[in-house]
PDB file of N, CA and C in Angstrom:
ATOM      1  N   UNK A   1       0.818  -1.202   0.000  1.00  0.00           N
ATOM      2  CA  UNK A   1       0.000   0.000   0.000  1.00  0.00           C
ATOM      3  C   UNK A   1       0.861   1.266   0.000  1.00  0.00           C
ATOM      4  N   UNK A   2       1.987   1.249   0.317  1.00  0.00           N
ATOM      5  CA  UNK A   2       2.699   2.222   0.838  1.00  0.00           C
ATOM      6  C   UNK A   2       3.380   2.708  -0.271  1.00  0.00           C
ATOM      7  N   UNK A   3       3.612   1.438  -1.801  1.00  0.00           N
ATOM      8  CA  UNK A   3       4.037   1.796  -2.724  1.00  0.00           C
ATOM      9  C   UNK A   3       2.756   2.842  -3.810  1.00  0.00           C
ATOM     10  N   UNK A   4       1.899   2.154  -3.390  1.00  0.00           N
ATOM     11  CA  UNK A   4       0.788   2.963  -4.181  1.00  0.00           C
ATOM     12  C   UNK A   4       0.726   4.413  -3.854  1.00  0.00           C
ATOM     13  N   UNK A   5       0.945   4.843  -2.077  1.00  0.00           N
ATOM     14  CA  UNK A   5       0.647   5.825  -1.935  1.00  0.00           C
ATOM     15  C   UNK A   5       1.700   6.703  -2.209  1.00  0.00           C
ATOM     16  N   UNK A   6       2.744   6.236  -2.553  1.00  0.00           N
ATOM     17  CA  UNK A   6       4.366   6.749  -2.760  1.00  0.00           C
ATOM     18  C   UNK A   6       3.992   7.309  -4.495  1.00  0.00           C
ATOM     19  N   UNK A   7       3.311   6.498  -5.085  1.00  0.00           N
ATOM     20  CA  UNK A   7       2.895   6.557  -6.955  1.00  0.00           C
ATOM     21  C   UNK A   7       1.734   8.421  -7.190  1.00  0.00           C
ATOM     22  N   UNK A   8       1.059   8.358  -5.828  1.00  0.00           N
ATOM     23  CA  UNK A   8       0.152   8.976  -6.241  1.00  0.00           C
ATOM     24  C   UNK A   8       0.865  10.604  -5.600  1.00  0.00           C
ATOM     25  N   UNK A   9       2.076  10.371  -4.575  1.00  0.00           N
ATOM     26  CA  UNK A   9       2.713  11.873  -4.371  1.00  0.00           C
ATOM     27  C   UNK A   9       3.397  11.909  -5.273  1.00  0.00           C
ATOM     28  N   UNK A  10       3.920  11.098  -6.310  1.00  0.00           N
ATOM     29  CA  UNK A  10       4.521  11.431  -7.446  1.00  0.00           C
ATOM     30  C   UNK A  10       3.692  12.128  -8.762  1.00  0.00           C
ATOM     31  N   UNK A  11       2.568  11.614  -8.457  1.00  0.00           N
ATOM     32  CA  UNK A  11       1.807  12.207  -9.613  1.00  0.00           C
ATOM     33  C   UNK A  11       1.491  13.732  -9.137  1.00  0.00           C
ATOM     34  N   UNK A  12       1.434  13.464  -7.858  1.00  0.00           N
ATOM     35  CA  UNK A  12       1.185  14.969  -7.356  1.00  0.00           C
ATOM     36  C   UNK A  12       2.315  16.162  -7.519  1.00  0.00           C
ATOM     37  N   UNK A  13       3.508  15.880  -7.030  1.00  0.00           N
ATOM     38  CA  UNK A  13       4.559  16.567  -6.982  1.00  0.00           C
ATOM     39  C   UNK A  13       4.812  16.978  -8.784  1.00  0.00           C
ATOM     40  N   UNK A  14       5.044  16.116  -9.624  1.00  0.00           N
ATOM     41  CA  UNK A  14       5.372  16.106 -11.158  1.00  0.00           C
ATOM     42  C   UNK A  14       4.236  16.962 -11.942  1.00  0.00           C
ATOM     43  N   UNK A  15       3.166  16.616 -11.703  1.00  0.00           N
ATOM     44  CA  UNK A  15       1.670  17.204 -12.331  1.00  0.00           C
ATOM     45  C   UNK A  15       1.210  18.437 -11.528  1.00  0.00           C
ATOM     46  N   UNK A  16       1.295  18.388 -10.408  1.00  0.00           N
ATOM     47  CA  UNK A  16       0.741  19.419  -9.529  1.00  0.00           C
ATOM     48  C   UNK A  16      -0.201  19.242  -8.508  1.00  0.00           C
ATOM     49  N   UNK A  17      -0.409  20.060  -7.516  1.00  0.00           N
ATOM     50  CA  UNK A  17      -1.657  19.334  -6.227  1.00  0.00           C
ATOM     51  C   UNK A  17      -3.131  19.395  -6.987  1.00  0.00           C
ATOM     52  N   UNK A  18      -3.197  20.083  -7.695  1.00  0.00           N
ATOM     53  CA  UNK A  18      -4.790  19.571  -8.329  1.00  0.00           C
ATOM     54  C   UNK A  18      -4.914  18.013  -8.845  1.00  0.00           C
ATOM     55  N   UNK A  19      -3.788  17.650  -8.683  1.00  0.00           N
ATOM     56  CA  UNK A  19      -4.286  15.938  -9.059  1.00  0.00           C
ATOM     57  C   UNK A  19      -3.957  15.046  -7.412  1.00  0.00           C
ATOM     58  N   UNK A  20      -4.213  15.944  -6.382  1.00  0.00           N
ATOM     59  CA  UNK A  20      -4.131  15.414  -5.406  1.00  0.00           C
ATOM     60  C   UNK A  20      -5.547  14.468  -4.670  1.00  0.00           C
ATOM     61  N   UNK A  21      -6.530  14.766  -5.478  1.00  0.00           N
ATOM     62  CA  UNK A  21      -7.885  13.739  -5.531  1.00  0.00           C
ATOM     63  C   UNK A  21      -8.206  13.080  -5.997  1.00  0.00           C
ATOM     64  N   UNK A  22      -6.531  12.199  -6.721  1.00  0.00           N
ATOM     65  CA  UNK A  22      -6.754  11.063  -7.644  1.00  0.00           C
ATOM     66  C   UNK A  22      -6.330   9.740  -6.882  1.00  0.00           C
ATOM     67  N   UNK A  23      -7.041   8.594  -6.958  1.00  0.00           N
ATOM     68  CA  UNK A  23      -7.094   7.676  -6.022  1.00  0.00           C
ATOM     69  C   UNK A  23      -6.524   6.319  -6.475  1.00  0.00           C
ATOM     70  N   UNK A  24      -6.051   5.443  -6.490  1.00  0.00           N
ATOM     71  CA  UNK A  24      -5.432   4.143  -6.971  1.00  0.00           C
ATOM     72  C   UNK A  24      -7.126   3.614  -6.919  1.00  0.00           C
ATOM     73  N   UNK A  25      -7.362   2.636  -8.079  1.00  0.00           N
ATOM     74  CA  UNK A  25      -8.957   2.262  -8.187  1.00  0.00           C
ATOM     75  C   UNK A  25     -10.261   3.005  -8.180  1.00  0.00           C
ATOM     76  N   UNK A  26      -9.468   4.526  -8.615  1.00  0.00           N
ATOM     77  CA  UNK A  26     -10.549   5.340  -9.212  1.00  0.00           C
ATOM     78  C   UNK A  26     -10.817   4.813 -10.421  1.00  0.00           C
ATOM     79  N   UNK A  27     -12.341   5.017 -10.986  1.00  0.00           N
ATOM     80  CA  UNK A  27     -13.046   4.623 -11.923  1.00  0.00           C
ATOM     81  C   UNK A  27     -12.679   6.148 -13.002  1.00  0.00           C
ATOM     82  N   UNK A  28     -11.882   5.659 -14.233  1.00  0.00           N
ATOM     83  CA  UNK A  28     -12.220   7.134 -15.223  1.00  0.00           C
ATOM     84  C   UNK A  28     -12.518   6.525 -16.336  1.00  0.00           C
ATOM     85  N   UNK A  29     -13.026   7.626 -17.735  1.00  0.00           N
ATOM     86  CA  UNK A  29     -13.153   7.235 -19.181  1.00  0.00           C
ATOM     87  C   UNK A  29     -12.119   8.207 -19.526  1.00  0.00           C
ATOM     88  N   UNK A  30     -11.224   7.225 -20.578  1.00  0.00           N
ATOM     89  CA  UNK A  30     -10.234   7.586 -21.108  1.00  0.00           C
ATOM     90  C   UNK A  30     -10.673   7.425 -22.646  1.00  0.00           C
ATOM     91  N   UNK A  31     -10.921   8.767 -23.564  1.00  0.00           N
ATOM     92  CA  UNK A  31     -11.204   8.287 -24.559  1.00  0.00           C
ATOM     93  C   UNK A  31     -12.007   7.826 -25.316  1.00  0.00           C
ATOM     94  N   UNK A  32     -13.611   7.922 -24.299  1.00  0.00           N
ATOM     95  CA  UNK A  32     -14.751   7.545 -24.106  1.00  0.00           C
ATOM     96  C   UNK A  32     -14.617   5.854 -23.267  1.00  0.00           C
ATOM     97  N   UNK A  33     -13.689   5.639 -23.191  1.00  0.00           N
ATOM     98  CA  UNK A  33     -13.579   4.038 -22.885  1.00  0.00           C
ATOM     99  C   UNK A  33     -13.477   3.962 -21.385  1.00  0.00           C
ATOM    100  N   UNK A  34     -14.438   3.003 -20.460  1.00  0.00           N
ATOM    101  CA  UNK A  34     -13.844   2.915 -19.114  1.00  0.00           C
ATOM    102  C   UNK A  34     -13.209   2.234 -18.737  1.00  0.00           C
ATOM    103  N   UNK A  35     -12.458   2.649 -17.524  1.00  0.00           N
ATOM    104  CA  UNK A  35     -11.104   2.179 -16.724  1.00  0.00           C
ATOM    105  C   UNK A  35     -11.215   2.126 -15.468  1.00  0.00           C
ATOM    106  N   UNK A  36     -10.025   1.769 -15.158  1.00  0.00           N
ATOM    107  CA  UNK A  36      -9.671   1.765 -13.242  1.00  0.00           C
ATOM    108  C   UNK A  36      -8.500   1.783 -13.295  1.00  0.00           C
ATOM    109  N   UNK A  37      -8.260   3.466 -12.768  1.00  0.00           N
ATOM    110  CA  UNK A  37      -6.473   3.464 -11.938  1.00  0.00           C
ATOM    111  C   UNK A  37      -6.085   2.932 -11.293  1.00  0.00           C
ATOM    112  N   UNK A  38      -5.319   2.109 -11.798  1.00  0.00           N
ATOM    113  CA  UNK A  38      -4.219   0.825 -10.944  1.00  0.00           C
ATOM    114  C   UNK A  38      -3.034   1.061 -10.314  1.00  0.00           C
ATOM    115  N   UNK A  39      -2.300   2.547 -10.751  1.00  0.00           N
ATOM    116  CA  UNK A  39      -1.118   2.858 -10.543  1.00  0.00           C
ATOM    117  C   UNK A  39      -0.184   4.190 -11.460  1.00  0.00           C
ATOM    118  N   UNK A  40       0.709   4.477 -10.866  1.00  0.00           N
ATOM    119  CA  UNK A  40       1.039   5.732 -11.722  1.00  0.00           C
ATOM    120  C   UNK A  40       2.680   5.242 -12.238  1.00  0.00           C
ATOM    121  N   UNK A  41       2.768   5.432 -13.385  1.00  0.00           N
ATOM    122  CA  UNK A  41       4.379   4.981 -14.046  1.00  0.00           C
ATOM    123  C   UNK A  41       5.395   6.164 -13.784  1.00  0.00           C
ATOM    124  N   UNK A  42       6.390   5.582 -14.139  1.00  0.00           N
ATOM    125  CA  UNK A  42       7.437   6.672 -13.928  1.00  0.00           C
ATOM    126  C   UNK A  42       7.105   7.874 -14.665  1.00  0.00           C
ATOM    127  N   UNK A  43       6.513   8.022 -15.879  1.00  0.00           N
ATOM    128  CA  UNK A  43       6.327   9.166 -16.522  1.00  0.00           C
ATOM    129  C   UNK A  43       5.463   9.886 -15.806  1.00  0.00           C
ATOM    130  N   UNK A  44       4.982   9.914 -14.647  1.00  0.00           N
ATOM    131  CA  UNK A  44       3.841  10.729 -13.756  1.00  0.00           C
ATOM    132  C   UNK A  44       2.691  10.448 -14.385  1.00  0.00           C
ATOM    133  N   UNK A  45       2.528   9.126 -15.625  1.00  0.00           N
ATOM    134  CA  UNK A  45       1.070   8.994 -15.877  1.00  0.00           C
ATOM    135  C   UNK A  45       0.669   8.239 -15.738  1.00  0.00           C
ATOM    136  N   UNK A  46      -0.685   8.058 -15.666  1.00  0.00           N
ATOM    137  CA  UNK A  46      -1.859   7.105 -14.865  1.00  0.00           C
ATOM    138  C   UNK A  46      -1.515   5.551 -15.674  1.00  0.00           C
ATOM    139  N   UNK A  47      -1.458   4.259 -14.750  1.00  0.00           N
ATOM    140  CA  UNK A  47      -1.949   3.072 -15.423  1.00  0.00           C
ATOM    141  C   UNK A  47      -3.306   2.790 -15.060  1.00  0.00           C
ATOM    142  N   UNK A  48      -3.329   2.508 -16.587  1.00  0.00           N
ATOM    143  CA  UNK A  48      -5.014   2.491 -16.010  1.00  0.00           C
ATOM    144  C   UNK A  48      -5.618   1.034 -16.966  1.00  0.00           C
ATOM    145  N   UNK A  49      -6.146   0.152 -16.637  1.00  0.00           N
ATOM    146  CA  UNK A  49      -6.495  -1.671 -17.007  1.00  0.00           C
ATOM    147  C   UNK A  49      -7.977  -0.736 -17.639  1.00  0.00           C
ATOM    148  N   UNK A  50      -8.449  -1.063 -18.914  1.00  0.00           N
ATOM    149  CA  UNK A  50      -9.765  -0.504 -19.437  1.00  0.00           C
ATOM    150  C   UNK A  50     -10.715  -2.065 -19.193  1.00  0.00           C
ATOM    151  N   UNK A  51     -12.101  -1.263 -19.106  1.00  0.00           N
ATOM    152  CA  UNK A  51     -13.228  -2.586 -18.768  1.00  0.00           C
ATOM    153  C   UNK A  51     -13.107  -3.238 -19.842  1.00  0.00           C
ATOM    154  N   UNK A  52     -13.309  -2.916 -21.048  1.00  0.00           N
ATOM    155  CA  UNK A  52     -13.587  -3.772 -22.073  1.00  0.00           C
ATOM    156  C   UNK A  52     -12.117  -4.454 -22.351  1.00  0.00           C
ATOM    157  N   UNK A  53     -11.941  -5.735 -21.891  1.00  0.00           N
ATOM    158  CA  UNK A  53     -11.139  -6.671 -21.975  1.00  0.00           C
ATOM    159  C   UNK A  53     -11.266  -7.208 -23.622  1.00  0.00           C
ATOM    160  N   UNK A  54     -12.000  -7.209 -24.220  1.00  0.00           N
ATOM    161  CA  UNK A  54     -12.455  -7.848 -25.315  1.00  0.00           C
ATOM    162  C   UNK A  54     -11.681  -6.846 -26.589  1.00  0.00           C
ATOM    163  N   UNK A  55     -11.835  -5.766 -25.821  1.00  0.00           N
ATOM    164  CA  UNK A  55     -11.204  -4.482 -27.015  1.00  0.00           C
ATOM    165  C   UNK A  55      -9.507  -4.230 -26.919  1.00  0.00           C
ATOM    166  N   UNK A  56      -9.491  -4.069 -25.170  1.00  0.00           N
ATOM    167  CA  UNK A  56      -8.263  -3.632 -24.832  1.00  0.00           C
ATOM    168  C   UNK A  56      -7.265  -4.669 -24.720  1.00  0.00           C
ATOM    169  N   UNK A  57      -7.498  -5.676 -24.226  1.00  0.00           N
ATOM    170  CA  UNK A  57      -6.676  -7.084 -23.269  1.00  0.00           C
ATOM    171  C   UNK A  57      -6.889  -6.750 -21.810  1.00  0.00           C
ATOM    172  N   UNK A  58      -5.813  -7.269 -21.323  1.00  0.00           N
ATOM    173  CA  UNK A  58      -5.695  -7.211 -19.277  1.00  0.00           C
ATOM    174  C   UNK A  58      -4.687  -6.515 -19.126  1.00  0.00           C
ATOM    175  N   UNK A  59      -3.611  -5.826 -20.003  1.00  0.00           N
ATOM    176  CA  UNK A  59      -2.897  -5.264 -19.775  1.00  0.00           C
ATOM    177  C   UNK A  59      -3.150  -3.597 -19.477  1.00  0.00           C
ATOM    178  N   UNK A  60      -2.172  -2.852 -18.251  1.00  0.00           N
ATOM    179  CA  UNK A  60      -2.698  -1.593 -18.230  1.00  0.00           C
ATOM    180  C   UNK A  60      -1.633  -0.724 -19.339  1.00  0.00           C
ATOM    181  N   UNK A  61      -2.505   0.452 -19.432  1.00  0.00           N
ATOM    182  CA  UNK A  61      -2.205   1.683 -20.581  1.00  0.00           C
ATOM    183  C   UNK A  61      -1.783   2.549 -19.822  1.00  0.00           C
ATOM    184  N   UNK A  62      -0.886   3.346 -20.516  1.00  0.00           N
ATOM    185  CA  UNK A  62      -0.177   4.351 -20.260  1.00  0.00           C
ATOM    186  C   UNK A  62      -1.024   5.785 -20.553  1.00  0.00           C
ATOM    187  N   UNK A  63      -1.860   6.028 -19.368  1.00  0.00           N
ATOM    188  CA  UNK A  63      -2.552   7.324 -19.920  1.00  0.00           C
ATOM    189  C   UNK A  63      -2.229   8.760 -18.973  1.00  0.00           C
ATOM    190  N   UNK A  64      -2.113   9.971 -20.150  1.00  0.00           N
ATOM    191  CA  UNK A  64      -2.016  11.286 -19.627  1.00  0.00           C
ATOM    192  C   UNK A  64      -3.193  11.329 -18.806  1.00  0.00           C
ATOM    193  N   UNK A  65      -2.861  11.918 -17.668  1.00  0.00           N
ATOM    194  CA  UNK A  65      -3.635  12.607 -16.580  1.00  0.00           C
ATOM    195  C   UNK A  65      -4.887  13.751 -17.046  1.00  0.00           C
ATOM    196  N   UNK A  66      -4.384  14.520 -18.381  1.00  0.00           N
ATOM    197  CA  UNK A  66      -5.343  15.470 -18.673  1.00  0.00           C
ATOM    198  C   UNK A  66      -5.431  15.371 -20.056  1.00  0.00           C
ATOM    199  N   UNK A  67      -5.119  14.158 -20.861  1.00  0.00           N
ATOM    200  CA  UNK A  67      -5.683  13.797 -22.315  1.00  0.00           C
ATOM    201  C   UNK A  67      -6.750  12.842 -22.467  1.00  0.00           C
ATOM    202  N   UNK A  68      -7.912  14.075 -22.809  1.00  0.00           N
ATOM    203  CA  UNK A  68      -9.325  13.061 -22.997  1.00  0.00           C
ATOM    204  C   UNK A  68      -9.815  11.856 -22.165  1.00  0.00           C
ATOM    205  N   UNK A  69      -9.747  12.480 -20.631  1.00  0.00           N
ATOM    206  CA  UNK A  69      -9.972  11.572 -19.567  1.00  0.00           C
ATOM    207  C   UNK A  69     -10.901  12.441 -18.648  1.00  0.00           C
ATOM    208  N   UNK A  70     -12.268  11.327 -18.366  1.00  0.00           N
ATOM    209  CA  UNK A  70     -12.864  11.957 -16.799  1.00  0.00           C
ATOM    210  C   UNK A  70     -12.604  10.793 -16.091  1.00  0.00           C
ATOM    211  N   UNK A  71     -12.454  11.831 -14.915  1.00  0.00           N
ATOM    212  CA  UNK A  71     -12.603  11.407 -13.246  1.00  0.00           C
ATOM    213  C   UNK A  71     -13.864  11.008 -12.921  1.00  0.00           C
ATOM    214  N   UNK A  72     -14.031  10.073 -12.039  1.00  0.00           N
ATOM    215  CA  UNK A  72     -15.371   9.759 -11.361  1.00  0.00           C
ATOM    216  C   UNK A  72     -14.779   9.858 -10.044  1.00  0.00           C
ATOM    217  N   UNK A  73     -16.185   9.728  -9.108  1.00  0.00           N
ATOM    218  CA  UNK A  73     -16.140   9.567  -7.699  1.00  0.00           C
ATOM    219  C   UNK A  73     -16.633   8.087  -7.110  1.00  0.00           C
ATOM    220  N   UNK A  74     -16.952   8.337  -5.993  1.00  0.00           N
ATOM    221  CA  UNK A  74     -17.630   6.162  -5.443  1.00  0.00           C
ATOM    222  C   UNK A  74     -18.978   6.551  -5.913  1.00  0.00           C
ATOM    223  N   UNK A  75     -19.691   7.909  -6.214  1.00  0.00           N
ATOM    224  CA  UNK A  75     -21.080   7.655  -6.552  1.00  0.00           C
ATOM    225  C   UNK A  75     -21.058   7.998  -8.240  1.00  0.00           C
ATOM    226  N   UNK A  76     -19.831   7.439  -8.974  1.00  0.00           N
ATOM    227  CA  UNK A  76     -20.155   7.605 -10.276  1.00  0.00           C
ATOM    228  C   UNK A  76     -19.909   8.988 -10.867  1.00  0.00           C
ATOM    229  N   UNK A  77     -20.201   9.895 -10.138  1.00  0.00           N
ATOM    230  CA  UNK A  77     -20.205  11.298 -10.382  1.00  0.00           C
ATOM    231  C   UNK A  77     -18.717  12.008 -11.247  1.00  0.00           C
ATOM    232  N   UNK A  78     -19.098  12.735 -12.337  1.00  0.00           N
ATOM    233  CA  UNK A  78     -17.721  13.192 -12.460  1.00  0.00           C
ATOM    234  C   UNK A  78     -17.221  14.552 -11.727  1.00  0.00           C
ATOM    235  N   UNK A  79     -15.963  14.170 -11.154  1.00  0.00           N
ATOM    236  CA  UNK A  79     -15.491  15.246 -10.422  1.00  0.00           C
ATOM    237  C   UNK A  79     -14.175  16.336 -11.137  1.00  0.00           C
ATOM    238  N   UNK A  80     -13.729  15.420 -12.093  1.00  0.00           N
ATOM    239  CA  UNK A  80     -13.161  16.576 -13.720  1.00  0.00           C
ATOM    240  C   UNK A  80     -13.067  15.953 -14.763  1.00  0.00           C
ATOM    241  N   UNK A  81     -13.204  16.850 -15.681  1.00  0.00           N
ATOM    242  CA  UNK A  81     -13.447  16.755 -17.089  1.00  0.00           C
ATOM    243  C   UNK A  81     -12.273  16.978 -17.752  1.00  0.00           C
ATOM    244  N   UNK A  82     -11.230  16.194 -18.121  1.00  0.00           N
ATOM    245  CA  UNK A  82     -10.312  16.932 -19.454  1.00  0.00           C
ATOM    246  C   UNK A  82     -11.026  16.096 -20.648  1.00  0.00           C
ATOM    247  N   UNK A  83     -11.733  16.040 -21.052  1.00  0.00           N
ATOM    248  CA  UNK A  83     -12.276  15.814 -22.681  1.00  0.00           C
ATOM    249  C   UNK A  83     -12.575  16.882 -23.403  1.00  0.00           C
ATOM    250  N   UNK A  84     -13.015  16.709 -24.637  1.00  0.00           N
ATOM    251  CA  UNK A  84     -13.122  17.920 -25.186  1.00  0.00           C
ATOM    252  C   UNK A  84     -14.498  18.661 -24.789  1.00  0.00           C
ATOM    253  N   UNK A  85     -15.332  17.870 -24.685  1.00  0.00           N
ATOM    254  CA  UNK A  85     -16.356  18.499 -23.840  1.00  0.00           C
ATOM    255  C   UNK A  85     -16.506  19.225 -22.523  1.00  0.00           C
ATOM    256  N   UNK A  86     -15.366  18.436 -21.684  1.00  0.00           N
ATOM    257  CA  UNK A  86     -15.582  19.364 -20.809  1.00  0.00           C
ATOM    258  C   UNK A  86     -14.635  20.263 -20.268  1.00  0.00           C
ATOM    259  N   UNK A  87     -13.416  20.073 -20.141  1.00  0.00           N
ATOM    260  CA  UNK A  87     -12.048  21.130 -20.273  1.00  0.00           C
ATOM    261  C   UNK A  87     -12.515  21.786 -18.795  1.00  0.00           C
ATOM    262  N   UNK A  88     -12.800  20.704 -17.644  1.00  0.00           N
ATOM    263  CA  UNK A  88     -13.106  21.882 -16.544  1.00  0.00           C
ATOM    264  C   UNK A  88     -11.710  21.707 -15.985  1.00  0.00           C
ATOM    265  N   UNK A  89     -10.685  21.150 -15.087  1.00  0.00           N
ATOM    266  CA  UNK A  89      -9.913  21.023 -14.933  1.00  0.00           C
ATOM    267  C   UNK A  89      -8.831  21.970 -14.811  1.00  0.00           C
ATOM    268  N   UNK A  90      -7.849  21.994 -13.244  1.00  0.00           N
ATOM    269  CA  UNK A  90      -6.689  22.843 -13.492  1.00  0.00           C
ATOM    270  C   UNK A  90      -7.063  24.298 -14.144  1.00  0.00           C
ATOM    271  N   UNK A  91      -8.097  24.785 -13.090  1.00  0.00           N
ATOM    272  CA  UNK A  91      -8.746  25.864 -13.150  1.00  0.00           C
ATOM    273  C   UNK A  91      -9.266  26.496 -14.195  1.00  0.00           C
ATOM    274  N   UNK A  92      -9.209  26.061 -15.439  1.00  0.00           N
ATOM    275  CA  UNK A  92     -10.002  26.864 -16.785  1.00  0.00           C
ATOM    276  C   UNK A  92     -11.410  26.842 -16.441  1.00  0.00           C
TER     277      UNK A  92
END
């Protein structure tokens, strides 16, 4: 656990504290496609395993933090938008 939480001050420190409400097994759509953050790579970006196994495989993807990705919360809810629709994010 301690490595996970070590992954997510890295994403913080590299990206900035607005990604300090990002959670290991947060639910996002990357791309329109959904996922679950599993972990953060050395590049400060998200691994993230997509649901559709059938499309993607079991392997996780290497995704930007603010390319065409929402955040969800535990009630589903999105809490930011970098897609093109919604661009709320990192104060714009």
């Amino acid at each position: 656990m301690a490595k996970l939480h070590k992954a997510i001050e890295t994403l913080v420190r590299c990206r900035g504290e607005y990604f300090s409400f990002v959670k290991i097994g947060m639910m996002v759509e990357v791309y329109g496609d959904l996922g679950t953050i599993v972990g953060v790579n050395d590049s400060a970006n998200l691994d993230v395993v997509f649901t559709n196994q059938l499309k993607h495989g079991k392997h996780k993807y290497n995704c930007h933090p603010t390319c065409e990705i929402k955040y969800f919360d535990a009630e589903d809810e999105v809490i930011a938008d970098y897609s093109d629709k919604g661009k709320i994010g990192g104060g714009q």
